[in-house]
C-alpha cells in the first residue's frame, strides 16, 4: 500500500491526485486490476470530477448550499471545534473510490480526474492511501 502525503487548505480544498495513483499503478507494473483510493479521517473525501476551475467552483458552491456552514451543529455544541459542517460534507461524499485498471492504465474518462476534497476548517496534512489489487 502506498501513502501519499498531501497538504490541504481549509474549507473545501479540491486536489487532483490522479497522477499519484497512476504512478503507483506504473510502479507495481499492474496490467489488470483495481486501485482503491481511501482517505483516513472524518472531514475529507475522495471522488472524481472534471478538474477545471469552473467545475471546482460549482462543486464548492453546491456543497456549501447542501450543507451550510452557518447553522447550528450538535457536533460543535459538544466538541467546540467548529467543523460540524465538515464532518457532514465528508460523510455525504464518502472516503473512498475504486477505479478499474486495464492495460496498465486507470480506466478514468478523458475529463475525469481523481480528487481529494478536504472539508476541514483548518489546513491539514492528509495521508491518502492507495492500494493496488491485481
Ligand atoms: Zn469535529
XYZ file of N, CA and C and ligand atoms in Angstrom:
403
model
N 0.829 -1.205 0.000
C 0.000 0.000 0.000
C 0.864 1.256 0.000
N 0.463 2.225 -0.773
C 1.202 3.489 -0.888
C 0.478 4.575 -0.084
N 1.269 5.408 0.613
C 0.736 6.563 1.332
C 1.239 7.810 0.645
N 0.334 8.660 0.207
C 0.736 9.925 -0.406
C 0.331 11.053 0.531
N 1.311 11.866 0.922
C 1.009 12.976 1.825
C 0.667 14.220 1.018
N -0.466 14.825 1.349
C -0.958 15.983 0.606
C -1.267 17.107 1.588
N -0.710 18.285 1.337
C -1.024 19.446 2.164
C -2.296 20.092 1.608
N -3.257 20.335 2.496
C -4.529 20.898 2.026
C -4.838 22.203 2.738
N -5.640 23.013 2.048
C -6.105 24.287 2.590
C -7.467 24.073 3.259
N -7.909 25.064 4.014
C -9.159 24.904 4.769
C -10.407 25.147 3.912
N -11.529 24.623 4.361
C -12.862 24.877 3.795
C -12.975 24.549 2.298
N -13.041 23.295 1.998
C -13.247 22.751 0.650
C -12.059 23.008 -0.279
N -11.020 22.241 -0.098
C -9.869 22.271 -0.998
C -9.939 21.016 -1.871
N -9.883 21.205 -3.183
C -10.003 20.090 -4.131
C -8.663 19.900 -4.827
N -8.058 18.721 -4.670
C -6.710 18.484 -5.186
C -6.694 17.261 -6.099
N -6.164 17.452 -7.301
C -6.067 16.376 -8.296
C -4.951 15.406 -7.906
N -5.306 14.150 -7.638
C -4.301 13.155 -7.235
C -4.195 12.017 -8.265
N -4.754 12.236 -9.461
C -4.768 11.185 -10.491
C -3.365 10.682 -10.818
N -2.414 11.615 -10.980
C -1.055 11.197 -11.375
C -0.371 10.418 -10.254
N -0.692 10.741 -8.991
C -0.137 9.974 -7.868
C -0.613 8.523 -7.923
N -1.884 8.337 -8.259
C -2.449 6.982 -8.323
C -1.862 6.225 -9.515
N -1.787 6.889 -10.689
C -1.240 6.233 -11.887
C 0.230 5.861 -11.681
N 0.964 6.737 -10.964
C 2.375 6.474 -10.654
C 2.516 5.141 -9.901
N 1.611 4.907 -8.981
C 1.648 3.686 -8.180
C 1.285 2.464 -9.036
N 0.334 2.636 -9.944
C -0.027 1.561 -10.885
C 1.193 1.206 -11.736
N 1.889 2.238 -12.237
C 3.085 2.027 -13.063
C 4.172 1.306 -12.263
N 4.382 1.784 -11.033
C 5.438 1.242 -10.183
C 5.212 -0.250 -9.901
N 3.952 -0.609 -9.693
C 3.651 -2.007 -9.361
C 3.476 -2.857 -10.613
N 3.569 -2.217 -11.785
C 3.524 -2.931 -13.057
C 2.282 -3.813 -13.189
N 1.131 -3.248 -12.827
C -0.136 -3.991 -12.866
C -0.780 -3.837 -14.230
N -1.131 -4.944 -14.866
C -1.793 -4.892 -16.172
C -3.300 -4.774 -15.994
N -3.868 -5.607 -15.137
C -5.318 -5.646 -14.939
C -5.610 -5.776 -13.443
N -6.507 -4.934 -12.944
C -6.821 -4.972 -11.516
C -7.668 -3.791 -11.117
N -7.422 -3.284 -9.910
C -8.195 -2.135 -9.425
C -7.349 -1.330 -8.444
N -7.616 -0.042 -8.402
C -6.973 0.837 -7.423
C -8.026 1.297 -6.432
N -7.746 1.043 -5.150
C -8.612 1.556 -4.089
C -7.937 2.805 -3.531
N -8.652 3.908 -3.541
C -8.120 5.176 -3.030
C -8.977 5.572 -1.835
N -8.312 5.756 -0.682
C -9.037 5.978 0.573
C -8.347 7.069 1.380
N -9.142 7.960 1.974
C -8.550 8.959 2.877
C -9.031 8.689 4.307
N -8.078 8.371 5.210
C -8.428 8.218 6.613
C -8.748 9.606 7.196
N -9.792 9.689 7.987
C -10.186 10.983 8.545
C -11.632 11.287 8.236
N -12.310 11.949 9.153
C -13.767 12.129 9.017
C -14.154 13.504 8.493
N -13.171 14.247 7.926
C -13.512 15.543 7.334
C -12.934 15.703 5.931
N -12.676 14.575 5.243
C -12.174 14.629 3.870
C -12.802 13.507 3.045
N -12.769 13.660 1.728
C -13.394 12.688 0.832
C -12.539 12.449 -0.406
N -12.845 11.348 -1.087
C -12.273 11.054 -2.399
C -13.435 10.925 -3.387
N -13.311 11.605 -4.531
C -14.320 11.469 -5.578
C -13.654 11.739 -6.929
N -14.435 11.855 -7.987
C -13.885 12.266 -9.278
C -14.669 13.465 -9.792
N -14.001 14.270 -10.619
C -14.644 15.427 -11.250
C -13.783 15.829 -12.437
N -14.355 16.609 -13.363
C -13.510 17.251 -14.373
C -12.766 18.373 -13.666
N -11.429 18.232 -13.599
C -10.647 19.165 -12.789
C -10.378 20.426 -13.586
N -11.357 21.302 -13.605
C -11.167 22.624 -14.207
C -11.881 23.631 -13.314
N -11.412 24.866 -13.375
C -11.805 25.925 -12.453
C -13.324 26.060 -12.288
N -14.039 26.018 -13.411
C -15.495 26.192 -13.358
C -16.170 25.097 -12.565
N -15.831 23.853 -12.875
C -16.461 22.716 -12.194
C -16.090 22.696 -10.706
N -14.860 23.080 -10.391
C -14.430 23.112 -8.982
C -15.248 24.165 -8.223
N -15.410 25.358 -8.817
C -16.210 26.419 -8.178
C -17.655 25.963 -7.996
N -18.214 25.320 -9.029
C -19.601 24.838 -8.958
C -19.765 23.794 -7.859
N -18.764 22.904 -7.734
C -18.814 21.875 -6.688
C -18.791 22.525 -5.305
N -17.903 23.492 -5.117
C -17.794 24.174 -3.829
C -19.106 24.872 -3.483
N -19.719 25.524 -4.465
C -20.986 26.220 -4.219
C -22.082 25.220 -3.848
N -22.159 24.116 -4.611
C -23.198 23.112 -4.366
C -23.073 22.525 -2.960
N -21.837 22.193 -2.563
C -21.613 21.628 -1.223
C -22.030 22.625 -0.147
N -21.661 23.908 -0.361
C -21.995 24.946 0.614
C -23.497 25.156 0.725
N -24.210 24.935 -0.375
C -25.672 25.069 -0.353
C -26.326 23.862 0.318
N -25.803 22.681 0.030
C -26.408 21.453 0.575
C -26.159 21.363 2.081
N -24.914 21.658 2.492
C -24.556 21.610 3.926
C -23.943 22.963 4.315
N -24.784 23.942 4.678
C -24.263 25.277 5.004
C -23.398 25.258 6.266
N -22.420 26.171 6.290
C -21.525 26.266 7.443
C -22.223 26.971 8.613
N -23.044 27.986 8.280
C -23.576 28.880 9.312
C -24.954 28.438 9.819
N -25.032 27.246 10.327
C -26.216 26.808 11.036
C -25.733 26.085 12.297
N -26.689 25.662 13.129
C -26.266 25.034 14.373
C -25.944 23.555 14.125
N -24.824 23.106 14.682
C -24.449 21.698 14.611
C -24.257 21.161 16.030
N -24.867 20.037 16.296
C -24.740 19.405 17.617
C -23.276 19.070 17.906
N -22.554 18.685 16.834
C -21.126 18.359 16.977
C -20.352 19.556 17.549
N -20.643 20.755 17.049
C -19.950 21.960 17.534
C -20.336 22.275 18.974
N -21.606 22.060 19.302
C -22.054 22.303 20.676
C -21.317 21.396 21.653
N -21.066 20.168 21.195
C -20.447 19.192 22.081
C -18.920 19.330 22.146
N -18.274 19.538 20.983
C -16.807 19.484 20.911
C -16.149 20.845 20.700
N -16.932 21.841 20.300
C -16.426 23.218 20.127
C -15.237 23.300 19.164
N -15.209 22.428 18.143
C -14.128 22.512 17.156
C -14.592 23.182 15.854
N -15.861 23.543 15.796
C -16.363 24.364 14.699
C -16.422 23.702 13.336
N -16.233 22.381 13.295
C -16.228 21.746 11.973
C -17.375 20.733 11.789
N -18.483 21.000 12.449
C -19.666 20.138 12.284
C -20.067 19.985 10.824
N -20.027 21.099 10.089
C -20.372 21.063 8.654
C -19.370 20.208 7.871
N -18.084 20.243 8.276
C -17.045 19.483 7.566
C -17.310 17.980 7.659
N -17.701 17.526 8.855
C -17.987 16.105 9.040
C -19.162 15.646 8.166
N -20.199 16.469 8.111
C -21.392 16.080 7.340
C -21.088 16.075 5.840
N -20.360 17.082 5.382
C -19.977 17.141 3.962
C -19.159 15.902 3.583
N -18.204 15.527 4.435
C -17.343 14.363 4.158
C -18.151 13.063 4.166
N -19.100 12.969 5.110
C -19.908 11.746 5.194
C -20.758 11.567 3.939
N -21.290 12.665 3.414
C -22.151 12.576 2.223
C -21.352 12.202 0.976
N -20.133 12.688 0.871
C -19.335 12.404 -0.333
C -18.586 11.081 -0.238
N -18.214 10.672 0.969
C -17.580 9.369 1.158
C -16.065 9.423 1.119
N -15.390 8.467 1.766
C -13.940 8.499 1.928
C -13.145 7.720 0.881
N -13.810 7.069 -0.074
C -13.077 6.133 -0.924
C -13.743 5.921 -2.280
N -12.931 5.633 -3.280
C -13.445 5.139 -4.557
C -12.549 3.999 -5.033
N -13.078 3.192 -5.955
C -12.310 2.121 -6.590
C -12.315 2.363 -8.095
N -11.141 2.323 -8.707
C -11.028 2.564 -10.152
C -10.426 1.327 -10.816
N -11.093 0.761 -11.837
C -10.528 -0.389 -12.544
C -9.243 -0.017 -13.294
N -8.367 -1.006 -13.422
C -7.121 -0.852 -14.188
C -7.134 -1.869 -15.324
N -6.910 -1.427 -16.551
C -6.740 -2.339 -17.685
C -5.581 -1.850 -18.542
N -4.813 -2.784 -19.069
C -3.635 -2.441 -19.879
C -2.728 -1.452 -19.140
N -2.639 -1.602 -17.831
C -1.755 -0.763 -17.027
C -2.230 0.659 -16.820
N -3.483 0.945 -17.220
C -3.992 2.318 -17.110
C -5.256 2.359 -16.260
N -5.350 3.411 -15.437
C -6.598 3.679 -14.720
C -7.690 3.939 -15.746
N -8.840 3.311 -15.558
C -9.909 3.437 -16.555
C -10.821 4.634 -16.260
N -10.214 5.781 -15.994
C -10.991 7.010 -15.828
C -11.255 7.621 -17.193
N -12.284 8.441 -17.291
C -12.588 9.122 -18.545
C -11.541 10.192 -18.839
N -11.544 10.658 -20.081
C -10.558 11.670 -20.510
C -10.622 12.919 -19.634
N -11.836 13.317 -19.266
C -12.010 14.557 -18.489
C -12.388 14.256 -17.049
N -12.007 13.089 -16.585
C -12.364 12.660 -15.227
C -11.091 12.482 -14.396
N -10.932 13.315 -13.391
C -9.765 13.213 -12.523
C -10.176 12.706 -11.137
N -9.228 12.034 -10.480
C -9.439 11.565 -9.111
C -9.011 12.693 -8.180
N -9.912 13.078 -7.263
C -9.598 14.215 -6.400
C -9.782 13.896 -4.922
N -8.899 14.509 -4.132
C -9.055 14.571 -2.681
C -9.792 15.874 -2.383
N -10.863 15.796 -1.590
C -11.587 17.008 -1.191
C -11.477 17.134 0.327
N -10.827 18.212 0.767
C -10.698 18.424 2.218
C -11.737 19.444 2.660
N -12.548 19.036 3.630
C -13.633 19.901 4.112
C -13.313 20.566 5.441
N -12.182 20.245 6.038
C -11.945 20.694 7.409
C -11.808 22.219 7.475
N -11.964 22.751 8.689
C -11.923 24.213 8.873
C -10.526 24.707 9.240
N -9.527 23.830 9.018
C -8.130 24.268 9.163
C -7.257 23.503 8.169
N -6.058 24.060 7.915
C -5.120 23.387 7.000
C -4.734 22.039 7.586
N -4.523 21.065 6.689
C -4.191 19.717 7.156
C -3.057 19.117 6.325
N -2.422 18.102 6.888
C -1.533 17.225 6.130
C -2.279 15.898 6.032
N -2.721 15.537 4.843
C -3.514 14.320 4.665
C -2.661 13.192 4.112
N -2.882 12.007 4.618
C -2.335 10.808 4.004
C -3.434 10.179 3.153
N -3.200 10.054 1.861
C -4.128 9.330 1.003
C -3.562 7.928 0.800
N -4.371 6.906 1.044
C -3.923 5.525 0.894
C -4.313 5.000 -0.483
N -3.332 4.420 -1.169
C -3.575 3.847 -2.496
C -3.216 2.367 -2.437
N -4.203 1.531 -2.628
C -3.981 0.080 -2.610
C -4.294 -0.488 -3.993
N -3.269 -1.061 -4.610
C -3.461 -1.651 -5.941
C -3.737 -3.140 -5.769
N -4.832 -3.590 -6.358
C -5.217 -5.001 -6.273
C -5.128 -5.613 -7.665
N -4.400 -6.711 -7.768
C -4.282 -7.335 -9.111
C -4.545 -8.829 -9.036
Zn -15.003 17.780 14.637
